[in-house]
Each structure stands twice: as C-alpha cells, then as structure tokens.
C-alpha cells in the first residue's frame, strides 16, 4: 500500500471511532459518558466528567445556590417595650405627681420607682434590660418601639405610655419593672389586665396568652422562682394600672423580681443576669407571636 493510501485508511478509521485516535475535548467526553467504559489515553470517563464540573467558579456557584438565608421569626411584627419609670423623675415631682385618669381612678402621672439597698435604681435596671431586648428583637426581624429614649428624662405619663403602644398598632407590648416589696419576699410575677368596660376589654384574652408565654419563658430562662408574696403562680390581675387599662393592644407588666430582697438584688446587679432577663423576655414574646 502506498503512503497516500495508508493515510486515507487511517483517516477513515478515526472517522468511525474517535476514541481510537485518542480524541479529547467536549465531544470526546460526551461520547465517553455514553459509552460503556470507553477510555481515552488511559483516563476514566468519570474522571474527565469531574474535571469539567470542577471548573473555576463552579463550586462557588453551588455554594451560593445551596445557601439559605436564616429565618427572621419576628419579621413584620411590631413590639413596644415600656421600661418602667425614668432616671430623672425624682427631680421633677411637679410633673410626675400630676394626676391622670386611668378610667378606674385618678393616679399620678408616673413615679420614681424603687431601688436596691445600695442604690441601683429600678429605672436604670429597666432601661438596661430594654436596651438589650431591642438588639435581640431587631436581630429577629421585629420593629421595636420604646416608650422612652434614655434614662435621664422625665416620664412619660402612664397614659402616654399606653398611647405609644396603641399608635404603633403593636402586636405585643410589655412593661418591664422590678418590685419594691418587703425584703422577705422574692421572685417574679406577671401583671395582666382585667375587663373594665374600657378600651382594654377586647385584648384581655390575648394579654393573658402573652402573660402566660412570658411567665414560662422567664421562669425557664432565668431560674427565678414565682413570687412568694403576691399573686397566684406568678400571676396577678389588676384594674388600676393606666398602662393596661388604656391599652388597645395585648400588653402585660412583669415585675422581674424584688429589688428590696438581697438575693434578687444581687442578680439584678450582674450584667450577665440582665442579659438572661432580656433574652428570656424576648423568648416569651417570640413564643406568643409564633
């Protein structure tokens, strides 16, 4: 056979089976994938398939596709936090002693609140807890409103505190306090509204549900016992609080403990415990809203 004839024969063979000629590239890879174990240059077809999928950018594209944005469980929810009292109240008795109508009686606009025996004020404690709650709630997607913007001002009056929650159309509102009971008593309790033939009546049932969720979460999260001196199983129902009587949104008060009790007061002084207080209350709000 002449040299020209041999060349023509070889070309014909290659046309019949590309793998016999050691062909590479996309065409060969596709043929290998379809064939039963056919190989090129000794390399398995699966290996060549893997090399194609591992091209630059392929892994990052898969990672981006597989990434799931963490859920924000309180997205779309509005929560109002009412930190009890205010740091400047004691300087302005002419303001806080002014009487306001809470529908069942007339009461002072606000009070100074209580303090531990060594002078840590309820106003400072509630502001610190509320500030911690804001960060946690926003991280969960909630819109948060506060009834005061610091701890050096005066008021606002209890009637205004209720109005802030109403205007915000809050899904839930909580008034954070610490009690000033006799030193022998300790523990926490939740204060919930009663029906008074007033604006709070339509939300009394939902306020109870909120209160029960907060009681469970606070007890579990902080280890604080139920109050030994007031209420039944840490629940107290009242009709004399303007912050509840005037609320048109689900709202409760929580007395997180007794500042006059040495054991409770020591806990309140610890910033780590205050963080637990905040986290537990946020957990309770999430349980209710969930």
Short mmCIF file of C-alpha atoms in Angstrom, two decimals, residues 2 5 33 41 68 80 100 117 124 141 144 154 178 200 205 217 245 282 290:
data_model
loop_
_atom_site.label_atom_id
_atom_site.label_comp_id
_atom_site.label_asym_id
_atom_site.label_seq_id
_atom_site.Cartn_x
_atom_site.Cartn_y
_atom_site.Cartn_z
CA UNK A 2 1.34 3.39 -0.88
CA UNK A 5 -3.37 5.04 0.68
CA UNK A 33 -20.20 9.34 29.03
CA UNK A 41 -5.36 7.98 26.88
CA UNK A 68 -30.29 29.52 52.78
CA UNK A 80 -43.43 48.01 72.17
CA UNK A 100 -54.14 61.44 85.23
CA UNK A 117 -30.50 48.84 99.20
CA UNK A 124 -31.66 52.14 85.42
CA UNK A 141 -36.60 40.98 62.37
CA UNK A 144 -39.34 47.85 68.11
CA UNK A 154 -38.92 62.60 82.99
CA UNK A 178 -38.72 45.32 89.30
CA UNK A 200 -58.57 47.10 77.12
CA UNK A 205 -57.73 37.34 76.44
CA UNK A 217 -40.03 31.74 79.24
CA UNK A 245 -56.46 49.92 81.25
CA UNK A 282 -37.63 38.05 74.02
CA UNK A 290 -45.26 32.49 66.94
#
